[in-house]
Short mmCIF file of C-alpha atoms in Angstrom, two decimals:
data_model
loop_
_atom_site.label_atom_id
_atom_site.label_comp_id
_atom_site.label_asym_id
_atom_site.label_seq_id
_atom_site.Cartn_x
_atom_site.Cartn_y
_atom_site.Cartn_z
CA UNK A 2 1.88 11.02 7.04
CA UNK A 3 4.10 9.04 9.40
CA UNK A 4 7.87 8.84 9.03
CA UNK A 5 7.58 5.08 8.54
CA UNK A 6 5.39 5.59 5.47
CA UNK A 7 7.79 8.16 4.02
CA UNK A 8 10.73 5.80 4.51
CA UNK A 9 8.72 2.94 3.00
CA UNK A 10 7.94 5.02 -0.07
CA UNK A 11 11.59 6.01 -0.35
CA UNK A 12 12.77 2.42 -0.07
CA UNK A 13 10.42 1.43 -2.86
CA UNK A 14 12.61 3.18 -5.40
CA UNK A 15 15.91 1.90 -4.05
CA UNK A 16 15.88 -1.41 -5.97
CA UNK A 17 14.76 0.23 -9.21
CA UNK A 18 17.51 2.78 -8.94
CA UNK A 19 20.06 0.08 -8.20
CA UNK A 20 19.14 -1.83 -11.34
CA UNK A 21 18.95 1.32 -13.44
CA UNK A 22 22.41 2.39 -12.32
CA UNK A 23 23.73 -1.11 -12.94
CA UNK A 24 22.39 -0.94 -16.50
CA UNK A 25 23.83 2.56 -16.97
CA UNK A 26 27.29 1.82 -15.58
CA UNK A 27 27.94 -1.84 -16.27
CA UNK A 28 25.67 -3.43 -18.87
CA UNK A 29 27.60 -2.22 -21.93
CA UNK A 30 30.82 -3.58 -20.42
CA UNK A 31 29.08 -6.86 -19.53
CA UNK A 32 27.70 -7.37 -23.03
CA UNK A 33 30.90 -6.41 -24.86
CA UNK A 34 33.83 -7.45 -22.68
CA UNK A 35 32.38 -10.45 -20.87
CA UNK A 36 29.81 -11.80 -23.33
CA UNK A 37 31.76 -10.86 -26.45
CA UNK A 38 28.97 -9.06 -28.30
CA UNK A 39 30.17 -6.40 -30.74
CA UNK A 40 29.88 -2.87 -29.34
CA UNK A 41 27.93 -1.61 -32.36
CA UNK A 42 25.33 -4.37 -31.85
CA UNK A 43 24.94 -3.42 -28.18
CA UNK A 44 24.70 0.25 -29.17
CA UNK A 45 21.90 -0.52 -31.63
CA UNK A 46 20.16 -2.66 -28.99
CA UNK A 47 20.31 0.20 -26.50
CA UNK A 48 19.14 2.76 -29.08
CA UNK A 49 16.16 0.71 -30.26
CA UNK A 50 15.20 -0.17 -26.70
CA UNK A 51 15.32 3.48 -25.57
CA UNK A 52 13.17 4.56 -28.54
CA UNK A 53 10.69 1.78 -27.75
CA UNK A 54 10.73 2.81 -24.08
CA UNK A 55 9.94 6.43 -24.96
CA UNK A 56 6.80 5.20 -26.73
CA UNK A 57 5.91 2.65 -24.04
CA UNK A 58 5.98 4.93 -20.98
CA UNK A 59 2.95 7.04 -22.01
CA UNK A 60 1.02 3.85 -22.87
CA UNK A 61 1.81 2.37 -19.46
CA UNK A 62 0.70 5.65 -17.89
CA UNK A 63 -2.63 5.51 -19.73
CA UNK A 64 -3.17 1.86 -18.76
CA UNK A 65 -2.33 2.59 -15.13
CA UNK A 66 -4.74 5.52 -15.00
CA UNK A 67 -7.48 3.26 -16.34
CA UNK A 68 -6.77 0.43 -13.90
CA UNK A 69 -9.52 -0.10 -11.38
CA UNK A 70 -9.19 -2.94 -8.92
CA UNK A 71 -9.83 -3.74 -5.30
CA UNK A 72 -6.13 -2.93 -4.71
CA UNK A 73 -6.39 0.51 -6.28
CA UNK A 74 -5.05 2.06 -9.44
CA UNK A 75 -1.29 1.68 -9.15
CA UNK A 76 -0.72 -1.06 -6.57
CA UNK A 77 -1.56 -3.98 -8.94
CA UNK A 78 1.17 -2.82 -11.30
CA UNK A 79 3.69 -2.80 -8.45
CA UNK A 80 2.58 -6.13 -7.01
CA UNK A 81 2.40 -8.00 -10.30
CA UNK A 82 5.57 -6.38 -11.63
CA UNK A 83 7.82 -7.13 -8.66
CA UNK A 84 8.59 -10.79 -9.40
CA UNK A 85 9.30 -10.37 -13.14
CA UNK A 86 11.33 -7.25 -12.29
CA UNK A 87 13.63 -9.20 -9.99
CA UNK A 88 13.84 -12.25 -12.24
CA UNK A 89 14.63 -10.22 -15.35
CA UNK A 90 17.17 -8.19 -13.40
CA UNK A 91 19.05 -11.43 -12.80
CA UNK A 92 18.50 -12.88 -16.28
CA UNK A 93 19.75 -9.69 -17.93
CA UNK A 94 23.14 -10.28 -16.31
CA UNK A 95 23.26 -13.95 -17.14
CA UNK A 96 24.57 -15.10 -20.50
CA UNK A 97 24.25 -18.70 -21.65
CA UNK A 98 27.21 -20.28 -23.42
CA UNK A 99 25.70 -19.86 -26.87
CA UNK A 100 27.19 -18.75 -30.14
CA UNK A 101 27.44 -15.09 -31.12
CA UNK A 102 23.97 -14.97 -32.71
CA UNK A 103 22.34 -16.71 -29.76
CA UNK A 104 23.97 -14.28 -27.34
CA UNK A 105 22.62 -11.31 -29.31
CA UNK A 106 19.12 -12.80 -29.32
CA UNK A 107 19.31 -13.59 -25.59
CA UNK A 108 20.57 -10.08 -24.75
CA UNK A 109 17.90 -8.50 -26.94
CA UNK A 110 15.05 -10.50 -25.41
CA UNK A 111 16.11 -10.18 -21.77
CA UNK A 112 17.06 -6.49 -21.94
CA UNK A 113 13.94 -5.57 -23.90
CA UNK A 114 11.69 -7.46 -21.49
CA UNK A 115 13.53 -5.88 -18.56
CA UNK A 116 12.87 -2.40 -19.89
CA UNK A 117 9.19 -3.22 -20.45
CA UNK A 118 8.84 -4.47 -16.89
CA UNK A 119 10.89 -1.53 -15.62
CA UNK A 120 8.38 0.86 -17.24
CA UNK A 121 5.47 -1.19 -15.94
CA UNK A 122 6.74 -0.78 -12.38
CA UNK A 123 8.30 2.68 -12.38
CA UNK A 124 5.65 4.66 -14.24
CA UNK A 125 2.94 3.70 -11.74
CA UNK A 126 5.40 4.11 -8.87
CA UNK A 127 6.07 7.70 -9.91
CA UNK A 128 2.34 8.34 -10.37
CA UNK A 129 1.64 6.95 -6.92
CA UNK A 130 3.10 10.10 -5.41
CA UNK A 131 0.19 12.17 -6.71
CA UNK A 132 -2.41 10.08 -4.91
CA UNK A 133 -0.60 9.48 -1.62
CA UNK A 134 -1.42 12.94 -0.32
CA UNK A 135 -3.44 15.94 -1.41
CA UNK A 136 -1.03 18.28 0.41
CA UNK A 137 1.59 19.73 -1.97
CA UNK A 138 4.12 20.12 0.85
CA UNK A 139 3.64 16.49 1.88
CA UNK A 140 4.16 15.36 -1.72
CA UNK A 141 7.37 17.39 -1.89
CA UNK A 142 8.63 15.70 1.27
CA UNK A 143 7.67 12.28 -0.12
CA UNK A 144 9.50 13.05 -3.36
CA UNK A 145 12.57 14.03 -1.35
CA UNK A 146 12.47 10.71 0.51
CA UNK A 147 12.10 8.85 -2.79
CA UNK A 148 15.01 10.66 -4.43
CA UNK A 149 17.23 10.29 -1.35
CA UNK A 150 16.71 6.54 -1.20
CA UNK A 151 17.08 6.25 -4.98
CA UNK A 152 20.40 8.09 -4.81
CA UNK A 153 21.54 5.85 -1.95
CA UNK A 154 20.72 2.76 -4.01
CA UNK A 155 22.59 4.17 -7.01
CA UNK A 156 25.63 4.99 -4.88
CA UNK A 157 25.63 1.51 -3.36
CA UNK A 158 25.73 -0.08 -6.83
CA UNK A 159 28.45 2.20 -8.14
CA UNK A 160 30.58 1.52 -5.08
CA UNK A 161 29.92 -2.23 -5.10
CA UNK A 162 30.04 -3.10 -8.80
CA UNK A 163 33.75 -3.94 -8.88
CA UNK A 164 33.47 -6.16 -5.81
CA UNK A 165 30.41 -7.85 -7.31
CA UNK A 166 32.29 -8.53 -10.55
CA UNK A 167 35.13 -10.07 -8.60
CA UNK A 168 32.78 -12.17 -6.50
CA UNK A 169 30.62 -13.51 -9.31
CA UNK A 170 32.92 -13.48 -12.33
CA UNK A 171 36.54 -13.78 -11.26
CA UNK A 172 37.48 -14.70 -14.84
CA UNK A 173 36.28 -11.31 -16.10
CA UNK A 174 39.78 -9.91 -15.84
CA UNK A 175 41.80 -7.70 -13.53
CA UNK A 176 40.21 -4.66 -11.93
#
């Protein structure tokens, strides 16, 4: 496998890792301190969504394995999931000027849909590794490229989150 293909596979997980790290590091703060949703409500939202996600991932895996198209088994999931993945990534960090109940509903819908789309893209992406090469050593190298680029994306978000907050929400408070 060429270096270009290994880098391409690695880059494929960069955006997912960036969003995942953004959810892990910043979403609770965004929902509570910026949007004004009670912390216990956000905690329940995260708990229920994680439980749902633990049930959804195996289902997505089964559906992916049974997908048969002219584009292959996993590629349709990546292609059709990319646009909703990006759009929901943005919508998850947007909060309309609604009342408290409306904000909770909006956060619940957007975050839940984001996690569904996240599973629909990342489960097949992880499974893709097994069909890219029959050589176990080659798969190990591909996995190393994927994890390296994923870590780079995560680091970029962690380092940039404060600057992004200042750029997009200067009213969010002092750093």
